[in-house]
Coordinates of C-alpha atoms in Angstrom, one line a residue:
M151 CA -20.3 -22.9 -12.3
S152 CA -20.0 -21.4 -8.9
L153 CA -16.5 -20.1 -8.0
N154 CA -17.2 -20.0 -4.3
G155 CA -14.2 -21.6 -2.6
K156 CA -12.5 -22.6 -5.9
A157 CA -9.5 -20.3 -5.3
Y158 CA -7.7 -18.2 -2.7
I159 CA -5.8 -15.0 -2.8
V160 CA -2.4 -15.9 -1.4
G161 CA -0.3 -12.9 -2.3
A162 CA -0.9 -9.1 -2.4
Y163 CA 1.5 -6.2 -2.9
E164 CA 1.2 -2.5 -3.5
H165 CA 4.1 -0.5 -5.0
P166 CA 5.2 2.2 -2.5
T167 CA 6.1 4.7 -5.2
R168 CA 3.6 7.4 -6.3
H169 CA 6.0 9.0 -8.8
A170 CA 8.4 7.0 -11.0
P171 CA 10.2 9.5 -13.3
D172 CA 13.2 7.2 -13.8
G173 CA 11.4 3.8 -14.1
S174 CA 9.7 2.0 -16.9
V175 CA 6.2 0.5 -16.9
V176 CA 7.5 -3.0 -17.4
R177 CA 9.9 -2.5 -14.4
L178 CA 7.0 -1.5 -12.2
H179 CA 5.2 -4.7 -13.3
A180 CA 8.3 -6.7 -12.3
D181 CA 8.5 -4.9 -8.9
V182 CA 5.0 -5.6 -7.9
A183 CA 5.2 -9.2 -9.2
R184 CA 8.3 -9.8 -7.0
G185 CA 6.6 -8.2 -4.0
A186 CA 3.5 -10.4 -4.4
L187 CA 5.6 -13.6 -4.7
A188 CA 7.5 -12.7 -1.6
D189 CA 4.3 -12.0 0.3
A190 CA 2.9 -15.4 -0.7
G191 CA 6.1 -17.3 -0.1
L192 CA 6.2 -18.6 -3.7
A193 CA 8.8 -18.6 -6.4
K194 CA 8.6 -17.3 -10.0
G195 CA 8.5 -20.9 -11.2
D196 CA 5.3 -21.6 -9.4
I197 CA 3.4 -19.2 -11.6
D198 CA 1.6 -20.9 -14.6
G199 CA -1.1 -18.3 -15.2
Y200 CA -0.7 -14.6 -15.9
F201 CA -3.4 -11.9 -16.0
C202 CA -2.8 -8.3 -17.1
A203 CA -4.8 -5.6 -18.9
G204 CA -3.9 -2.7 -21.2
D205 CA -1.4 -1.2 -18.9
A206 CA 1.1 -3.8 -20.1
P207 CA 3.4 -2.3 -22.7
G208 CA 4.1 -3.6 -26.2
L209 CA 2.4 -6.9 -26.7
G210 CA 0.7 -6.9 -23.3
T211 CA 0.9 -10.1 -21.3
T212 CA 3.6 -11.5 -23.7
T213 CA 5.9 -8.6 -23.2
V214 CA 5.7 -8.7 -19.4
A215 CA 5.8 -12.5 -19.2
E216 CA 9.0 -12.3 -21.3
Y217 CA 10.5 -9.6 -19.0
L218 CA 9.7 -11.7 -15.9
G219 CA 10.8 -14.9 -17.4
L220 CA 7.5 -16.7 -16.8
K221 CA 6.7 -20.1 -18.2
L222 CA 2.9 -20.1 -18.6
R223 CA 0.1 -22.3 -19.8
H224 CA -2.7 -19.7 -19.4
V225 CA -3.0 -15.9 -20.0
D226 CA -5.8 -13.4 -19.9
S227 CA -5.6 -9.8 -21.1
T228 CA -9.2 -8.7 -20.4
E229 CA -9.3 -4.9 -20.6
C230 CA -12.1 -3.2 -18.6
G231 CA -10.2 -0.2 -17.2
G232 CA -10.4 0.2 -13.4
S233 CA -12.5 -3.0 -13.0
A234 CA -10.1 -5.2 -14.9
P235 CA -8.0 -6.4 -11.9
L236 CA -11.2 -7.5 -10.1
L237 CA -12.4 -9.3 -13.2
H238 CA -8.9 -10.9 -13.4
V239 CA -9.4 -12.4 -9.9
A240 CA -12.7 -13.9 -11.0
H241 CA -11.2 -15.1 -14.2
A242 CA -8.2 -16.6 -12.4
A243 CA -10.5 -18.5 -10.1
A244 CA -12.4 -19.8 -13.1
A245 CA -9.2 -20.8 -14.8
I246 CA -8.0 -22.6 -11.7
A247 CA -11.4 -24.4 -11.3
A248 CA -11.1 -25.5 -14.9
G249 CA -7.6 -26.9 -14.5
R250 CA -6.0 -24.4 -16.8
C251 CA -3.5 -23.1 -14.2
N252 CA -2.7 -23.7 -10.5
V253 CA -1.2 -20.3 -9.5
A254 CA -2.1 -17.1 -11.2
L255 CA -0.3 -13.8 -11.1
I256 CA -2.2 -10.5 -11.7
T257 CA -0.3 -7.3 -12.2
L258 CA -1.1 -3.7 -12.8
A259 CA 1.4 -0.9 -13.2
G260 CA 1.7 2.5 -14.9
R261 CA 3.3 5.9 -14.7
P262 CA 0.7 8.5 -15.9
R263 CA 2.0 11.1 -13.4
A264 CA 5.5 10.9 -14.7
A265 CA 4.3 10.9 -18.3
M266 CA 2.3 14.1 -17.8
A267 CA 5.3 15.8 -16.3
E268 CA 7.5 14.7 -19.2
A269 CA 4.9 15.9 -21.7
A270 CA 4.7 19.3 -19.9
A271 CA 8.5 19.5 -20.0
R272 CA 8.5 18.9 -23.8
A273 CA 6.0 21.7 -24.1
G274 CA 8.4 24.1 -22.5
G275 CA 7.0 23.8 -19.0
G276 CA 3.5 24.9 -19.8
K277 CA 0.4 22.9 -19.8
T278 CA 0.0 20.3 -22.4
P279 CA -3.0 21.2 -24.7
L280 CA -5.6 18.6 -25.3
A281 CA -5.6 17.8 -29.0
L282 CA -8.8 17.1 -30.8
R283 CA -8.8 13.5 -31.8
A284 CA -9.9 12.4 -35.3
P285 CA -12.7 9.8 -35.3
D286 CA -11.3 6.2 -35.1
P287 CA -13.0 3.9 -37.7
D288 CA -12.6 1.1 -35.1
A289 CA -14.5 3.2 -32.5
P290 CA -17.6 4.4 -34.4
E291 CA -19.2 6.0 -31.4
L292 CA -16.4 8.6 -31.2
A293 CA -17.6 10.5 -34.3
F294 CA -20.8 11.3 -32.5
E295 CA -19.3 12.0 -29.0
L296 CA -16.1 13.9 -29.6
P297 CA -17.7 17.0 -31.1
Y298 CA -19.3 17.6 -27.6
G299 CA -15.9 17.4 -25.9
P300 CA -16.6 14.6 -23.3
A301 CA -14.0 14.4 -20.5
T302 CA -13.9 12.0 -17.6
Q303 CA -14.7 14.6 -15.0
N304 CA -17.6 15.9 -17.1
L305 CA -19.1 12.5 -17.5
Y306 CA -19.1 11.8 -13.8
A307 CA -20.3 15.3 -13.1
M308 CA -23.4 14.5 -15.2
V309 CA -24.2 11.5 -13.0
A310 CA -23.7 13.6 -9.8
K311 CA -25.9 16.3 -11.1
R312 CA -28.6 13.9 -12.1
H313 CA -28.5 12.2 -8.7
M314 CA -28.9 15.6 -7.0
H315 CA -31.9 16.4 -9.2
E316 CA -33.6 13.0 -8.7
F317 CA -32.9 12.4 -5.0
G318 CA -31.9 15.7 -3.4
T319 CA -28.3 14.6 -2.8
T320 CA -26.1 17.5 -1.8
S321 CA -22.5 18.5 -2.3
E322 CA -22.0 18.3 1.4
Q323 CA -23.1 14.7 1.5
L324 CA -20.7 13.8 -1.3
A325 CA -17.9 15.6 0.6
W326 CA -18.3 13.2 3.5
I327 CA -16.8 10.5 1.3
K328 CA -13.7 12.5 0.8
V329 CA -13.6 13.3 4.5
A330 CA -13.8 9.6 5.4
A331 CA -11.0 8.8 2.9
S332 CA -8.8 11.5 4.4
H333 CA -9.3 10.2 8.0
H334 CA -7.9 6.9 6.8
A335 CA -5.1 8.3 4.6
Q336 CA -3.5 10.1 7.5
H337 CA -2.3 6.8 8.8
N338 CA -0.8 5.7 5.4
E339 CA 2.8 6.8 5.0
H340 CA 2.6 6.3 1.3
A341 CA -0.6 8.3 0.7
M342 CA -0.3 11.3 -1.6
L343 CA -2.8 13.3 0.5
R344 CA -2.5 12.7 4.2
N345 CA -4.2 15.8 5.6
V346 CA -7.6 15.3 7.2
V347 CA -10.1 17.6 5.5
T348 CA -13.5 18.9 6.4
V349 CA -16.8 19.0 4.5
E350 CA -16.3 22.8 4.2
E351 CA -12.9 22.4 2.7
V352 CA -14.2 20.0 0.1
V353 CA -17.1 22.1 -1.0
N354 CA -15.0 25.3 -1.0
S355 CA -12.2 23.7 -3.1
P356 CA -12.2 24.9 -6.8
M357 CA -15.0 23.6 -9.0
V358 CA -13.8 21.2 -11.6
S359 CA -17.0 20.2 -13.3
D360 CA -20.2 21.2 -11.7
P361 CA -21.1 19.9 -9.1
L362 CA -17.7 18.1 -8.6
H363 CA -15.0 20.1 -6.8
R364 CA -11.3 19.4 -6.9
L365 CA -11.4 17.4 -3.7
D366 CA -14.2 15.3 -5.1
C367 CA -11.7 13.9 -7.6
C368 CA -9.0 11.2 -7.2
V369 CA -5.3 11.7 -7.3
M370 CA -3.2 10.6 -10.2
S371 CA -0.1 8.5 -9.4
D372 CA 2.5 6.2 -10.8
G373 CA 2.9 2.7 -9.2
G374 CA 0.8 -0.4 -9.3
G375 CA 0.0 -3.6 -7.5
A376 CA -0.1 -7.4 -7.8
L377 CA -2.1 -10.3 -6.6
I378 CA -1.6 -14.0 -6.6
V379 CA -4.5 -16.5 -6.8
A380 CA -4.0 -20.2 -6.1
R381 CA -5.7 -23.5 -5.9
P382 CA -7.2 -24.2 -2.4
E383 CA -4.7 -27.0 -1.6
I384 CA -1.8 -24.8 -2.5
A385 CA -3.1 -22.0 -0.4
R386 CA -3.5 -24.2 2.6
D387 CA 0.2 -25.2 2.4
L388 CA 1.4 -21.6 2.5
K389 CA 2.1 -19.9 5.8
R390 CA -0.3 -17.1 5.1
P391 CA -3.9 -16.3 6.3
L392 CA -6.4 -17.8 4.0
V393 CA -8.5 -15.4 2.0
K394 CA -11.1 -17.2 0.0
V395 CA -12.8 -15.9 -3.2
R396 CA -16.4 -16.5 -2.2
G397 CA -18.4 -14.4 -4.7
T398 CA -17.7 -12.8 -8.1
G399 CA -19.7 -10.7 -10.5
E400 CA -19.1 -8.6 -13.6
A401 CA -21.3 -6.6 -15.9
P402 CA -21.1 -3.9 -18.5
K403 CA -23.4 -0.9 -19.0
H404 CA -23.6 1.2 -22.1
S405 CA -26.0 3.7 -23.7
M406 CA -28.6 0.9 -24.1
G407 CA -29.5 2.0 -27.6
G408 CA -30.5 5.5 -26.3
H409 CA -32.4 4.3 -23.2
I410 CA -30.0 6.1 -20.9
D411 CA -30.6 6.2 -17.2
L412 CA -27.8 7.9 -15.2
T413 CA -29.2 6.9 -11.8
Y414 CA -27.5 3.5 -11.7
S415 CA -24.2 1.8 -12.6
A416 CA -23.3 -1.6 -13.8
A417 CA -22.7 -2.5 -10.2
A418 CA -26.4 -3.0 -9.9
W419 CA -25.9 -6.2 -11.9
S420 CA -22.4 -7.3 -10.8
G421 CA -23.2 -6.9 -7.1
P422 CA -26.3 -9.2 -6.9
T423 CA -24.5 -11.8 -8.9
A424 CA -21.6 -11.8 -6.5
F425 CA -23.8 -11.9 -3.4
A426 CA -25.8 -14.8 -4.9
E427 CA -22.7 -16.8 -5.5
A428 CA -21.4 -16.1 -2.0
G429 CA -24.7 -16.8 -0.4
L430 CA -24.5 -13.5 1.5
T431 CA -26.2 -10.1 1.7
P432 CA -24.8 -6.6 2.0
A433 CA -25.6 -6.7 5.7
D434 CA -23.0 -9.4 6.1
I435 CA -20.1 -7.3 4.8
Q436 CA -17.8 -5.8 7.4
Y437 CA -15.5 -3.8 5.1
A438 CA -15.9 -2.4 1.6
S439 CA -13.2 -1.4 -0.9
L440 CA -15.0 0.8 -3.4
Y441 CA -13.6 2.3 -6.5
D442 CA -13.3 6.1 -5.9
S443 CA -12.3 7.9 -9.0
F444 CA -14.8 10.6 -7.8
T445 CA -17.0 10.8 -4.7
I446 CA -20.1 10.2 -6.8
T447 CA -18.5 6.8 -7.9
V448 CA -18.6 5.6 -4.3
L449 CA -22.1 6.8 -3.6
M450 CA -23.4 5.1 -6.7
Q451 CA -21.8 1.8 -5.8
L452 CA -23.1 1.9 -2.2
E453 CA -26.7 2.1 -3.6
D454 CA -26.2 -0.3 -6.5
L455 CA -24.5 -2.9 -4.4
G456 CA -27.4 -2.8 -1.9
F457 CA -25.8 -1.2 1.1
C458 CA -28.7 1.3 1.0
K459 CA -31.7 2.0 -1.2
K460 CA -31.5 3.9 -4.4
G461 CA -31.5 7.6 -3.7
E462 CA -30.5 7.2 0.0
G463 CA -26.7 7.2 -0.6
G464 CA -26.3 10.8 0.5
R465 CA -27.8 10.2 3.9
F466 CA -25.9 6.9 4.2
V467 CA -22.5 8.5 3.8
A468 CA -23.2 11.6 5.9
D469 CA -21.7 12.2 9.4
G470 CA -18.8 9.8 9.1
S471 CA -20.6 6.6 8.3
L472 CA -17.7 5.3 6.2
I473 CA -14.9 6.1 8.8
S474 CA -13.4 3.0 10.4
G475 CA -14.2 2.8 14.1
V476 CA -16.9 5.4 13.7
G477 CA -19.3 4.5 11.0
R478 CA -21.5 1.6 9.9
L479 CA -19.4 0.5 6.9
P480 CA -15.7 1.3 6.9
F481 CA -14.4 1.8 3.4
N482 CA -11.0 2.4 1.7
T483 CA -8.9 2.3 4.8
D484 CA -5.8 3.0 2.8
G485 CA -7.2 6.4 1.7
G486 CA -8.3 5.0 -1.7
G487 CA -8.0 6.8 -5.0
L488 CA -9.2 10.0 -3.4
C489 CA -6.2 10.3 -1.1
N490 CA -3.7 7.4 -1.4
N491 CA -3.1 6.6 -5.1
H492 CA -4.7 5.8 -8.4
P493 CA -2.0 4.0 -10.4
A494 CA -2.1 3.6 -14.2
N495 CA -5.5 5.3 -14.2
R496 CA -6.8 1.9 -13.1
G497 CA -7.1 1.8 -9.4
G498 CA -9.0 -1.5 -9.1
V499 CA -6.0 -3.6 -7.9
T500 CA -5.6 -1.5 -4.8
K501 CA -9.2 -2.2 -3.8
V502 CA -8.5 -5.9 -3.6
I503 CA -5.1 -5.4 -1.9
E504 CA -6.6 -3.3 1.0
A505 CA -9.5 -5.8 1.3
V506 CA -6.9 -8.6 1.7
R507 CA -5.0 -6.6 4.3
Q508 CA -8.2 -6.1 6.3
L509 CA -9.1 -9.8 6.2
R510 CA -5.6 -10.7 7.2
G511 CA -5.6 -8.2 10.0
E512 CA -2.7 -6.4 8.4
A513 CA -4.3 -2.9 7.9
H514 CA -3.0 0.0 9.9
P515 CA -4.0 -0.5 13.6
K516 CA -5.8 2.8 13.6
V517 CA -8.1 1.7 10.7
Q518 CA -8.2 -2.1 11.1
V519 CA -11.7 -3.5 11.3
P520 CA -11.9 -5.8 14.4
N521 CA -12.4 -9.5 13.6
C522 CA -12.9 -8.7 9.9
T523 CA -13.9 -11.9 8.1
L524 CA -16.0 -10.7 5.2
A525 CA -15.0 -7.9 2.8
L526 CA -16.2 -6.6 -0.6
A527 CA -14.2 -5.1 -3.4
S528 CA -15.8 -3.2 -6.2
G529 CA -14.3 -1.6 -9.3
I530 CA -15.7 0.6 -12.1
G531 CA -13.9 0.8 -15.5
G532 CA -14.8 3.4 -18.0
A533 CA -17.2 6.3 -17.2
L534 CA -20.5 6.1 -15.3
A535 CA -22.3 8.4 -17.8
S536 CA -21.0 6.4 -20.8
R537 CA -19.9 2.8 -21.3
H538 CA -18.3 1.1 -18.3
T539 CA -17.9 -2.2 -16.6
A540 CA -18.3 -3.1 -13.0
G541 CA -16.5 -6.0 -11.1
T542 CA -17.5 -7.2 -7.7
L543 CA -15.6 -9.6 -5.4
I544 CA -16.7 -10.9 -2.0
L545 CA -13.7 -12.3 0.0
E546 CA -13.7 -14.3 3.2
R547 CA -11.1 -15.0 5.8
V548 CA -11.3 -18.7 6.7

């Protein structure tokens, strides 16, 4: 069943905090839910579907639904890391099309930054050591992987190193992604990193995991965001610009039984599915919100989504091609995870929120794409060199 036009995003809200030492995760969920309802012009009683991933505390969706006082007839707790909120938009559209709910609320929230500070304080102000984990019988792959000490930055560095080996991509080319994000973040009063940086500053920042430098990596923040998806007839009755869900796609990628190829991500499958459903091509997209846990994450998605050919991502992003008002494809005009925020270690919801802002004409005037009617949002959950899931949305202002 095609979901093109079956649902509209009618509410979007991003929590302004980047550090919540005195709050709780469930309170952050409540804050963003209230903000999205106010943005949509809806009341709590209008919500009959709720979507939330593993960042929900306790019993997940049930705990947050109870805290919010929601009366629901449909819930979804699909957990796919950073791609989960994008999958939730697609699943909400499917649930609405199937008559399971009329108005769906999607929330994401977390406080990893505060939690790390609290752990350091308990350790006497020093760094919290990484404890070796015992193999989990419910996760049989860990017994084979943990002895090699995989960490998120190492896994993404493997992909970047392979891309450089295969295609001649350079650290300077990856740095342009951070430079573009910083040009946008300077206009976002809530962004954690607002200083514009140069290619030289990126490649001269400390090495974290070869070839990724500190400025190739995203920030870590508290906060969150929320979205509201509704039936078309409900959306048309609200006094908000109409943002239609036109195309959706989702796909996992894993070790493929040992047939490992680090040169592509699951977006190579989720992207074509979304474009086919939307009846569009990458050339039609005016703005892209791309998951940016690391600079290599952006470059891989640009290639796999079809904005350039495989291996040409480095040349595509160079010389400011992603900077709004300058380049061919403006991206992450809020500063993204590289500069703005990365809440709950799952930054996917902010990708959809900024895409909605662009389509409504509500982005900062310095980065607003003129007459933006078609936008793409893409999320990656997991790790590119290991198992992960990609979610792709194509949204249209109508």
